Coordinates of C-alpha atoms and ligand atoms in Angstrom, one line a residue:
X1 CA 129.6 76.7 79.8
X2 CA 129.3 75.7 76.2
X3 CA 125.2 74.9 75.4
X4 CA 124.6 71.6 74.9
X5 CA 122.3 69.9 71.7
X6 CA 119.7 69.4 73.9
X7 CA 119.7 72.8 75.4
X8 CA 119.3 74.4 71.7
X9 CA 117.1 72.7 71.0
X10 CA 114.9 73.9 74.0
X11 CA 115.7 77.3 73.0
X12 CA 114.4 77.3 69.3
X13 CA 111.6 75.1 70.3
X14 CA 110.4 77.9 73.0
X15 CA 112.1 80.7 71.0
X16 CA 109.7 79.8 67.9
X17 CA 106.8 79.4 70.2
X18 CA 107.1 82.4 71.6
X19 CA 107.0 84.0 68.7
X20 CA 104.6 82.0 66.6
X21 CA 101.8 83.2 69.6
X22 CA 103.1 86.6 70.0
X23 CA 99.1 88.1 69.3
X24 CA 97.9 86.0 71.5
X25 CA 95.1 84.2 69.7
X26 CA 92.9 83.2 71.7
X27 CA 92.0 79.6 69.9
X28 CA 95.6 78.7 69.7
X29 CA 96.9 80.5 72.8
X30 CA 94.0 78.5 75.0
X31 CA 94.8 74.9 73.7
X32 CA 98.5 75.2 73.9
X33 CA 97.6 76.2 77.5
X34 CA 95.3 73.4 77.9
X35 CA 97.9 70.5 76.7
X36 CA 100.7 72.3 78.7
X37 CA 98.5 72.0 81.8
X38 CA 98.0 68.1 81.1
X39 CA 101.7 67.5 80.8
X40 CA 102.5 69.8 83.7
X41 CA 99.9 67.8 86.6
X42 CA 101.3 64.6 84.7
X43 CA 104.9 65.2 85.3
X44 CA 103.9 66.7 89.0
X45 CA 102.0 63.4 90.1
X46 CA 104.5 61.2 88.5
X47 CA 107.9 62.8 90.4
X48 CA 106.4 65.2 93.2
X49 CA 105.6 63.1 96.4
X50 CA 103.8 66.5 97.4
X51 CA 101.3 67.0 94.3
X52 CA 101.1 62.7 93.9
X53 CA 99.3 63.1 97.7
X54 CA 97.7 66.8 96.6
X55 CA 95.7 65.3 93.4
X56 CA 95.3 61.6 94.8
X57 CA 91.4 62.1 93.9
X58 CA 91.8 63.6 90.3
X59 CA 90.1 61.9 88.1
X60 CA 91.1 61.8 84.3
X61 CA 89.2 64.5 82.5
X62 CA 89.9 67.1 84.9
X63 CA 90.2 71.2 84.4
X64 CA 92.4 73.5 86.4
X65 CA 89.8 74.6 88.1
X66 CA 89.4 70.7 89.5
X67 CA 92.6 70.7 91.4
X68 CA 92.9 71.7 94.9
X69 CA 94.9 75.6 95.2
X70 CA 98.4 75.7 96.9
X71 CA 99.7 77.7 99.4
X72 CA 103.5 78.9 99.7
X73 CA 103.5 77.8 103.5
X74 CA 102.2 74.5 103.1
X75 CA 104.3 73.9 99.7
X76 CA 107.6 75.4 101.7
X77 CA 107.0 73.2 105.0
X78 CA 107.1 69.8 102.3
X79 CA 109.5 71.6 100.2
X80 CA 111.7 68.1 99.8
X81 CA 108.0 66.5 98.4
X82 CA 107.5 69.4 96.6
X83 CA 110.5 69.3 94.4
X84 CA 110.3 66.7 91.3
X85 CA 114.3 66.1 91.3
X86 CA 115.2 63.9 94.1
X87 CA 118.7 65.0 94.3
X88 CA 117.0 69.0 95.3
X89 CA 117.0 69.2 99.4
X90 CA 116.5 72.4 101.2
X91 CA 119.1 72.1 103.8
X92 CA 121.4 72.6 101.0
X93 CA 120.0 74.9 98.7
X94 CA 119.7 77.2 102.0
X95 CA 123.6 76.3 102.5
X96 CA 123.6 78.1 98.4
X97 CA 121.5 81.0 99.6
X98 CA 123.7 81.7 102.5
X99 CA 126.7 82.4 100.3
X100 CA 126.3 85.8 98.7
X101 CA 129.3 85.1 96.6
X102 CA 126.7 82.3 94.8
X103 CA 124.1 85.1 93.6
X104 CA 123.0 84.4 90.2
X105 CA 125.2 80.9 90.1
X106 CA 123.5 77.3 89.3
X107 CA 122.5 75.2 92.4
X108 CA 123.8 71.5 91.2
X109 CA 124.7 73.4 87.9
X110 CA 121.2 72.9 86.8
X111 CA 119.2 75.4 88.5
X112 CA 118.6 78.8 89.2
X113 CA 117.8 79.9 92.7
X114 CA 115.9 82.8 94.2
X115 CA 114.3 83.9 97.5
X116 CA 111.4 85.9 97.7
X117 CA 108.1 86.7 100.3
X118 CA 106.0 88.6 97.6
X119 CA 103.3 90.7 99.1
X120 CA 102.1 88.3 101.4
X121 CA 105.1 88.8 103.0
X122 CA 105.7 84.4 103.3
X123 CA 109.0 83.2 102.6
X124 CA 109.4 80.8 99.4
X125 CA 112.5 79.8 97.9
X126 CA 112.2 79.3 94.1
X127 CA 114.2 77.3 91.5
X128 CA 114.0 77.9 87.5
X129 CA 115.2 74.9 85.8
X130 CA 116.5 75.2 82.3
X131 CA 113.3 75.4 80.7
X132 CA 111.9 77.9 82.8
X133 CA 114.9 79.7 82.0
X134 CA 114.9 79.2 78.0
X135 CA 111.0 80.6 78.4
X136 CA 111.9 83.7 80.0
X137 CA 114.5 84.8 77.6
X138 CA 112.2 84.2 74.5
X139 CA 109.2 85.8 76.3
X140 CA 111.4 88.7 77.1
X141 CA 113.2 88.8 73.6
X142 CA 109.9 87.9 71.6
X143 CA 107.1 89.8 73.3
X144 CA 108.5 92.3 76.6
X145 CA 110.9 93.9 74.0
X146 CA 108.4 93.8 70.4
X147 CA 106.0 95.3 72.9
X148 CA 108.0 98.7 73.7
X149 CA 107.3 100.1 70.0
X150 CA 109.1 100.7 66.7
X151 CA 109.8 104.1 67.7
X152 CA 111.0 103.7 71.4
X153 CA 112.8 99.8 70.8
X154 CA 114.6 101.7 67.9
X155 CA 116.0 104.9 70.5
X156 CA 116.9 102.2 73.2
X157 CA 119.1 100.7 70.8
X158 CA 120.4 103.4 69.2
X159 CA 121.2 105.0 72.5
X160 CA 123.5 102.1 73.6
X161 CA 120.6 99.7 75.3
X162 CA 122.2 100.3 78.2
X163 CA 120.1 99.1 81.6
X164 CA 120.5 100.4 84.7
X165 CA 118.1 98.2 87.3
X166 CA 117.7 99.6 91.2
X167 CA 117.3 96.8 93.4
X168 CA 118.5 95.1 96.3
X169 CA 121.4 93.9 95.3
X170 CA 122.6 91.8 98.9
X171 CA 120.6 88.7 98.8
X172 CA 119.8 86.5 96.4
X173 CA 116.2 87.8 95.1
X174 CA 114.6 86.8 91.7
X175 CA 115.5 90.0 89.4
X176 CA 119.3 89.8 90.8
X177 CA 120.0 86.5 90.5
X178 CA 118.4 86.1 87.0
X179 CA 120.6 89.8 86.3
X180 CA 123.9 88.0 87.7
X181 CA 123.3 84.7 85.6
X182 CA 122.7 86.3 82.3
X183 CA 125.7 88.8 82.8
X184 CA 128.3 86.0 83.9
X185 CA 127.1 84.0 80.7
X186 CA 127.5 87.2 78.3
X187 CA 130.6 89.6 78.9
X188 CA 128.0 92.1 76.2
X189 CA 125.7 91.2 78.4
X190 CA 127.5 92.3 81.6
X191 CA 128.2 95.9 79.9
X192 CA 124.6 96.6 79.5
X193 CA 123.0 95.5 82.5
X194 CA 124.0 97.2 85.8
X195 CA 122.6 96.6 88.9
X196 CA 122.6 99.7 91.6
X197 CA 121.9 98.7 95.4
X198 CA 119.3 101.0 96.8
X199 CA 120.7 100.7 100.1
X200 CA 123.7 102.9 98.5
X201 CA 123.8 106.7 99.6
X202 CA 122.1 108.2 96.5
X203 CA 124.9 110.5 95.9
X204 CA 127.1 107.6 95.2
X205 CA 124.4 106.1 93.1
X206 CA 124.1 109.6 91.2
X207 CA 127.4 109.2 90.5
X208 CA 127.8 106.0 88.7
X209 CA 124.4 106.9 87.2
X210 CA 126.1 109.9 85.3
X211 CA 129.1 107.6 84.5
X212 CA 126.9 104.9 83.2
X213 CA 124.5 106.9 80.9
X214 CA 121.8 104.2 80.8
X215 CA 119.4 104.4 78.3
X216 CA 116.6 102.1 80.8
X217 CA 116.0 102.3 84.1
X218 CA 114.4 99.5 85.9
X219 CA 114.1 98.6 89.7
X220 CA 112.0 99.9 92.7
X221 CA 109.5 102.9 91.7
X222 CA 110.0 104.4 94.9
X223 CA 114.3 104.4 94.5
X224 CA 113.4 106.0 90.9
X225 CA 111.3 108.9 92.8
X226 CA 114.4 109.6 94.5
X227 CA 116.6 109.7 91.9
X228 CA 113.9 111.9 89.8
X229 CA 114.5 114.4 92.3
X230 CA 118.4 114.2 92.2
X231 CA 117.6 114.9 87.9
X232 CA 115.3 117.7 88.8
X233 CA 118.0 119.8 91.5
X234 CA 120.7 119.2 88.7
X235 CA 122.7 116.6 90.8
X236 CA 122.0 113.8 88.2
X237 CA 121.9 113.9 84.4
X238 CA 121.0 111.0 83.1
X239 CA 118.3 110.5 79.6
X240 CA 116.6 107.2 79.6
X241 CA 114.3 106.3 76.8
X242 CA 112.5 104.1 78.9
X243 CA 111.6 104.1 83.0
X244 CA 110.1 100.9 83.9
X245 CA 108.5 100.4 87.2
X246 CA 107.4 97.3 88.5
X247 CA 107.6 95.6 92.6
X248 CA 106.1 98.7 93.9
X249 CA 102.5 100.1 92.9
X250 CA 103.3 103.7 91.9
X251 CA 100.7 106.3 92.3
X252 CA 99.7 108.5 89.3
X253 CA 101.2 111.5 90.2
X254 CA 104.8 110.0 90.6
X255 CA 104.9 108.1 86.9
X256 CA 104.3 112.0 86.0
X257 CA 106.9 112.7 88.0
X258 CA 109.3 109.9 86.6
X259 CA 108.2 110.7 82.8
X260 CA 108.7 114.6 83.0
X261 CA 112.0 115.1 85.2
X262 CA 113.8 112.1 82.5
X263 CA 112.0 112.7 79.5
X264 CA 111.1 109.4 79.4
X265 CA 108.2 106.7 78.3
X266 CA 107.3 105.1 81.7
X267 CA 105.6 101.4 81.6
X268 CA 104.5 99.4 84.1
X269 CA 106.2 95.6 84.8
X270 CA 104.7 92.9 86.8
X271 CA 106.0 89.9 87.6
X272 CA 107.2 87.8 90.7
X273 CA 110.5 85.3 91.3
X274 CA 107.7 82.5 90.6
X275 CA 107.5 83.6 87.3
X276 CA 109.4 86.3 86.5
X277 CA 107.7 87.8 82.9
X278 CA 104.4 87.2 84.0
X279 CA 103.5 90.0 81.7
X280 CA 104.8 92.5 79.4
X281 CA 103.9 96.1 78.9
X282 CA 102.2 97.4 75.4
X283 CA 102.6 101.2 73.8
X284 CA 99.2 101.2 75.8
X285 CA 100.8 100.3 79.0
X286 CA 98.7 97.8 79.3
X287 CA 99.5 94.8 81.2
X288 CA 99.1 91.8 79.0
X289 CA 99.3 88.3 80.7
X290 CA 101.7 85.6 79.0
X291 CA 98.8 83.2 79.5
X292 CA 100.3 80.4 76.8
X293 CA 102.8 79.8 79.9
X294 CA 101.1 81.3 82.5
X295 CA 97.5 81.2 84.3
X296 CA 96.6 83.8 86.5
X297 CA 92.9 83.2 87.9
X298 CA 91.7 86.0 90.5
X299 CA 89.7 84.8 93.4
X300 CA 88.0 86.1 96.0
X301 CA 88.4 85.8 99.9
X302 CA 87.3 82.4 99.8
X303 CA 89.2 81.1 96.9
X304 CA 86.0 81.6 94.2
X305 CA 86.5 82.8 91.1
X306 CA 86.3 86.4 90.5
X307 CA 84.6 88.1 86.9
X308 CA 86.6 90.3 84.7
X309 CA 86.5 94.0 85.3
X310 CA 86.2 93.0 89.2
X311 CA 88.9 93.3 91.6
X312 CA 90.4 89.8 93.3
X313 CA 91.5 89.6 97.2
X314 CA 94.0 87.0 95.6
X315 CA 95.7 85.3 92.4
X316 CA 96.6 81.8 91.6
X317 CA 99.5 81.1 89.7
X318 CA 100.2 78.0 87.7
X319 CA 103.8 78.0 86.0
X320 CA 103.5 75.9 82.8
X321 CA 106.8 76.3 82.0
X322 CA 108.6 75.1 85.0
X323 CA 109.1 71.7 85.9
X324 CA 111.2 71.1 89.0
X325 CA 109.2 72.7 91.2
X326 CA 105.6 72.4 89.9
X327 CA 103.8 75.7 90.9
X328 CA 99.8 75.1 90.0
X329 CA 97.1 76.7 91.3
X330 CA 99.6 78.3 94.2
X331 CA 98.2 81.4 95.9
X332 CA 100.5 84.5 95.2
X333 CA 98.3 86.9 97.2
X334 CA 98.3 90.1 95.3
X335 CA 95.4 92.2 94.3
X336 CA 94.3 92.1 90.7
X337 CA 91.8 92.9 88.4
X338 CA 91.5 91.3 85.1
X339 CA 90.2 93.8 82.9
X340 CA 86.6 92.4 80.6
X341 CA 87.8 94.2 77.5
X342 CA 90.3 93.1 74.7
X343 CA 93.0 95.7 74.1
X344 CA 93.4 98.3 71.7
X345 CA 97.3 97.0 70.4
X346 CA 95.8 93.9 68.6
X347 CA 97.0 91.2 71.4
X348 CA 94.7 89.3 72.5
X349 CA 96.4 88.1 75.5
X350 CA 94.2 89.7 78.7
X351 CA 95.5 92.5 80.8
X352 CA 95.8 92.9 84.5
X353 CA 95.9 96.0 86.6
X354 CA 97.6 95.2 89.8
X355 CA 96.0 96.9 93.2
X356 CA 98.5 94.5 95.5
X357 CA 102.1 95.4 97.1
X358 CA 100.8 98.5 98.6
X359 CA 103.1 99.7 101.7
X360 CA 103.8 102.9 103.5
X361 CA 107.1 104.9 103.5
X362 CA 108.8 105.0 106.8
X363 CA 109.7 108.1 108.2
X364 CA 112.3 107.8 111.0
X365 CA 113.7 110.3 113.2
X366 CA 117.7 110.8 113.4
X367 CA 119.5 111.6 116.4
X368 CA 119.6 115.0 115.1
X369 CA 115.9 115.9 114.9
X370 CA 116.1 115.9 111.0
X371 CA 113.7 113.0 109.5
X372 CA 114.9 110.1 106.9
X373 CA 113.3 108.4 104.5
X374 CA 113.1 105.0 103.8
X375 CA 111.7 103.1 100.9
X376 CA 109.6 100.0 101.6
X377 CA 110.5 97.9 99.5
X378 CA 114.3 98.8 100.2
X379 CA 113.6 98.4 104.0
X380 CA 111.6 94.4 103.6
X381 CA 114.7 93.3 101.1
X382 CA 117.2 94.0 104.4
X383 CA 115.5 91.2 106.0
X384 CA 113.6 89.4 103.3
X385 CA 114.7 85.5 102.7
X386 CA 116.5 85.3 106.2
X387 CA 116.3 81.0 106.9
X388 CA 113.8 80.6 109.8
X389 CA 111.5 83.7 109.1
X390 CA 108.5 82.2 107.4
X391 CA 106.6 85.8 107.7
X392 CA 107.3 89.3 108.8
X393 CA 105.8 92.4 109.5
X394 CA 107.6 95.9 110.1
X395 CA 105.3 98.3 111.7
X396 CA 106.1 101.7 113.3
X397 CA 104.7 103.1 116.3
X398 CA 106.6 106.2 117.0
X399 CA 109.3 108.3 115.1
X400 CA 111.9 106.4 116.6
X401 CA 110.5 103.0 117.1
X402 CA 109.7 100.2 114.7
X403 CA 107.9 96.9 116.2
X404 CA 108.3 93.5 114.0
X405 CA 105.7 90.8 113.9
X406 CA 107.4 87.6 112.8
X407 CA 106.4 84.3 111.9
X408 CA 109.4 81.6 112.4
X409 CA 110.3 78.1 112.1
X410 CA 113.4 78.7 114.5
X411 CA 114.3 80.4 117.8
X412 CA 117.1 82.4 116.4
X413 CA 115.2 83.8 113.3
X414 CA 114.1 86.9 115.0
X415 CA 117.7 87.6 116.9
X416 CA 119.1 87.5 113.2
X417 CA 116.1 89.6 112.0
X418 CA 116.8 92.3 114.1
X419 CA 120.8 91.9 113.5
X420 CA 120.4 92.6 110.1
X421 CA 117.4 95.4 110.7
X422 CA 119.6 97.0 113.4
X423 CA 122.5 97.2 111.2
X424 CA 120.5 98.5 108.3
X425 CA 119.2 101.4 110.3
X426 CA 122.9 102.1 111.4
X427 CA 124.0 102.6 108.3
X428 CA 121.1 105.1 107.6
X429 CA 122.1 107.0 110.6
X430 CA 119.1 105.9 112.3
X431 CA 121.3 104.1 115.3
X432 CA 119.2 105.4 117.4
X433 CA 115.7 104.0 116.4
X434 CA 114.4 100.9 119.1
X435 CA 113.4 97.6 117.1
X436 CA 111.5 95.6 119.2
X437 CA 109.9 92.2 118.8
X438 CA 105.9 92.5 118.6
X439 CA 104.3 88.8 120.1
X440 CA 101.5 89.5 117.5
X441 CA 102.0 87.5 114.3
X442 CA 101.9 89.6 110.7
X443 CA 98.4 90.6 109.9
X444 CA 96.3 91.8 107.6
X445 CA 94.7 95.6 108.0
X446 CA 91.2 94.9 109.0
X447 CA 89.2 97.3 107.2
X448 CA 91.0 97.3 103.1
X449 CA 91.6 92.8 104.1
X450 CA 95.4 93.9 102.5
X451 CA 98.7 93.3 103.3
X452 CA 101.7 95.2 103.9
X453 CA 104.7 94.4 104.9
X454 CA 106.3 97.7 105.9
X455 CA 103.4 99.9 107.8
X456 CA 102.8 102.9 109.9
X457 CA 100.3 102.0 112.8
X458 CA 97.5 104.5 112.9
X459 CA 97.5 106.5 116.5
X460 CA 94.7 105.1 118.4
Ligands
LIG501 ZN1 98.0 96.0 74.5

C-alpha cells in the first residue's frame, strides 16, 4: 500500500516530535502531556458511548487524576461502546483473530489487531490505529534505538542488524503481529526480523539460529536461558551484540548467564500490546518511561497513588497516542516501582523497575520418568486470547497433573482450553499429564497479593 499525504504527514509530525523531546525535559515533556490528555478525554467523550457514560460528571478543568480508573473486564464486556469508530464490532474482529493466516494484517485496512491477558491474566483485545502505529515507529527509531549507545548501535549495524525475536509465534499477540505488519510492508524489513516459535524443539530452533546469525535477540527471557545453554554445550554458535529481555522478569543470575555464554550487552524491555514501547532501555539499563505519550501512575491496593521509590500493587495506563480505542486511566496490573531519582544518562524521562509477571516454571513428568521443562510464558501463550476465556489460571498439583482455573463468558471456552492445552502437552511428550478443570476461579497468592498465571501449588 502506497502511504497516503495524510499518512506522511502523521509520520514527520510524530517523527519530529519524537525527536524534538528525546531528553525528556521535564517543562516541555509535561505540557505536551497535559494538552495530549485534553484532546485525548475530548475525542473519547465525543465518539466512545463507553467513556461519554464513564466521565458524564467531569467537569471542565479536570486532571487525570479526576477521572474514574478503567478496568480491562469492564472495558472488554462494552467493547462495541468502548471503541470510537462505529464501523469496529467484536464479533468480527474475533472472526479476524480466528484466522491465523490474518496475523499482523489490517482489520478494515485501518487497524492493527492484537490479543493479549498481560499479567493479570484478563483477556483484552487491542487495536493500534494509524497513529498509534506512526508513534511506535518514531519512539522506537528516535529514542529505543539512540538509547543502545554509539558503541553498541554502531556493532548492531555493522554486524548485519539482524533480529532474531523468540515468541509465540501461533496466535495473534502484540510483538507478532506488529513483527508480521512491519515485515509484509518492508521486504528489508522481512530479512532482518525473524521470528522463532518457542514451542519449536530447540534443536530445530538451534539450527536456523546458526543459519541466521542474528546480531539481536529479542523474545521470552526464559526461551533465551535455554538457548544460552545450547551456546554454552557447543550445539549453538550464534554472537549477538545485544540480548534484550522483556515479558518475563529475569532473575539476576540468569542476565549473567545470557551476557557471558553470548558475549553480549543484555537490556531490559517493558512494554505491553496496550502500548507496546512503553519504555526504552539506556546504556544504564535503566527503564525510562515514554511519558510525552504515555502515563504510567502506580497505585496501591486500593487504587491510591503510590510515591516514588515505593513499590505499586498496580499501574494505570493512559495511551495518548491512540485514538480508536481510548485506553485512560485502565488498570494494567503489574508491579512497579517508579524510581525518586533522575537518571545518570541525561534523560529526564523517569524510570521504572518492574516487580510484575512473575510465574513458576513447570516441571512435568514424561511417560518415561525423565522430567520436561516448560517455560511460562510459552505454556500461557498456548491458550492465551482463546474467545470465551475472560481469565485463566494453570496450576500444578502433582508431576503429572496440571488443574486450570478459568474465568468464561461461554460454555465451550474451557472444552477449547483444554483442546489446545492437551494438544500442546502432546507435542511436548507430556501425553500423559491429566488437565483438569478446577471450579475455583484464578486467584491471586494470598500472602505476596501477586498474580501468576502459570503456578506450582505449594504441598499442604
Ligand atoms: Zn537513563
Amino acid at each position: 500500500m502506497v502511504a497516503q499525504p495524510a499518512a506522511w504527514g502523521l509520520t514527520m509530525k510524530t517523527h519530529w516530535q519524537a525527536w524534538r523531546d528525546r531528553r525528556g525535559e521535564r517543562g516541555r515533556v509535561l505540557s505536551r502531556q497535559r494538552a495530549r490528555i485534553t484532546e485525548l478525554v475530548c475525542f473519547a467523550r465525543a465518539n466512545s458511548p463507553f467513556y461519554r457514560a464513564h466521565y458524564a460528571d467531569l467537569t471542565r478543568d479536570f486532571r487525570l487524576t479526576d477521572l474514574p480508573p478503567t478496568s480491562k473486564p469492564e472495558l472488554m464486556d462494552r467493547f462495541d461502546e468502548w471503541v470510537t469508530d462505529p464501523a469496529v464490532r467484536l464479533a468480527e474482529v474475533e472472526a479476524h483473530l480466528a484466522d491465523p493466516a490474518r496475523i499482523g494484517t489490517l482489520f478494515r485496512d485501518r487497524y492493527l489487531v492484537s490479543t493479549t491477558s498481560g499479567s493479570s491474566g484478563q483477556r483484552a483485545v487491542v487495536l493500534q490505529d494509524e497513529r498509534m502505529r506512526s508513534v511506535s515507529t518514531a519512539l522506537g527509531a528516535l529514542r529505543t534505538m539512540p538509547a543502545l549507545g554509539p558503541g553498541l548501535l554502531r556493532r548492531v549495524a555493522a554486524e548485519g542488524g539482524r533480529m532474531a525475536s523468540l515468541v509465540a509465534t501461533d496466535g495473534h499477540f502484540g510483538g507478532v503481529a506488529t513483527a508480521e505488519f512491519q515485515r509484509s510492508r518492508r521486504a528489508s524489513r522481512a530479512e532482518r526480523l525473524r521470528l522463532f516459535s518457542v514451542h519449536a524443539p530447540i534443536a530445530e530452533t538451534v539450527a536456523e539460529l546458526n543459519e541466521y546469525q542474528p546480531t539481536m535477540l529479542g523474545g521470552y527471557a526464559t526461551a533465551q536461558v535455554a538457548l544460552a545453554h545450547e551456546q554454552l554445550a557447543g550445539r549453538l554458535r550464534i554472537a549477538p551484540a545485544l540480548v534484550t529481555t522483556g515479558g518475563e522478569a529475569i532473575p539476576a543470575a540468569d542476565r549473567e548467564l545470557l551476557a557471558q555464554a553470548f558475549g553480549a550487552e543484555v537490556r531490559n524491555q517493558y512494554g505491553c500490546s496496550e502500548f507496546m514501547l512503553l519504555t526504552f532501555a539506556c546504556a544504564l539499563d535503566r527503564l525510562h518511561v515514554n511519558d510525552d505519550w504515555a502515563v504510567l501512575e502506580p497505585v496501591d491496593e486500593r487504587g491510591r497513588p503510590v510515591t516514588p521509590g515505593m513499590p505499586s500493587t498496580s499501574v494505570l495506563l493512559t495511551n495518548l497516542a491512540n485514538r480508536v480505542q481510548p485506553i485512560i486511566r485502565y488498570d494494567l496490573g503489574d508491579a512497579v516501582t517508579v524510581d525518586a531519582d533522575f537518571c545518570g544518562c541525561g534523560r529526564q524521562f523517569p524510570t521504572v523497575r518492574v516487580q510484575g509477571r512473575t510465574n513458576d516454571l513447570l516441571a512435568l513428568r514424561a511417560p518415561d520418568g525423565s522430567t520436561v521443562r516448560l517455560l511460562p510464558l510459552a505454556v500461557t501463550t498456548v491458550v492465551d486470547g482463546l474467545p470465551g476465556v475472560r481469565r485463566f489460571q494453570i496450576v500444578q498439583t502433582a508431576p503429572d497433573r496440571l488443574q486450570v482455573r478459568v474465568a468464561a463468558t461461554t460454555e465451550d471456552a474451557w472444552p477449547l482450553l483444554r483442546d489446545k492445552l492437551c494438544g500442546y502437552l502432546a507435542r511436548q511428550g507430556l501425553g500423559t499429564v491429566d488437565v483438569s478443570l478446577d471450579p475455583r476461579p484464578p486467584e491471586r497468592d494470598l500472602v505476596t497479593g501477586k498474580f501468576k498465571l502459570v503456578l506450582v501449588a505449594k504441598a499442604d
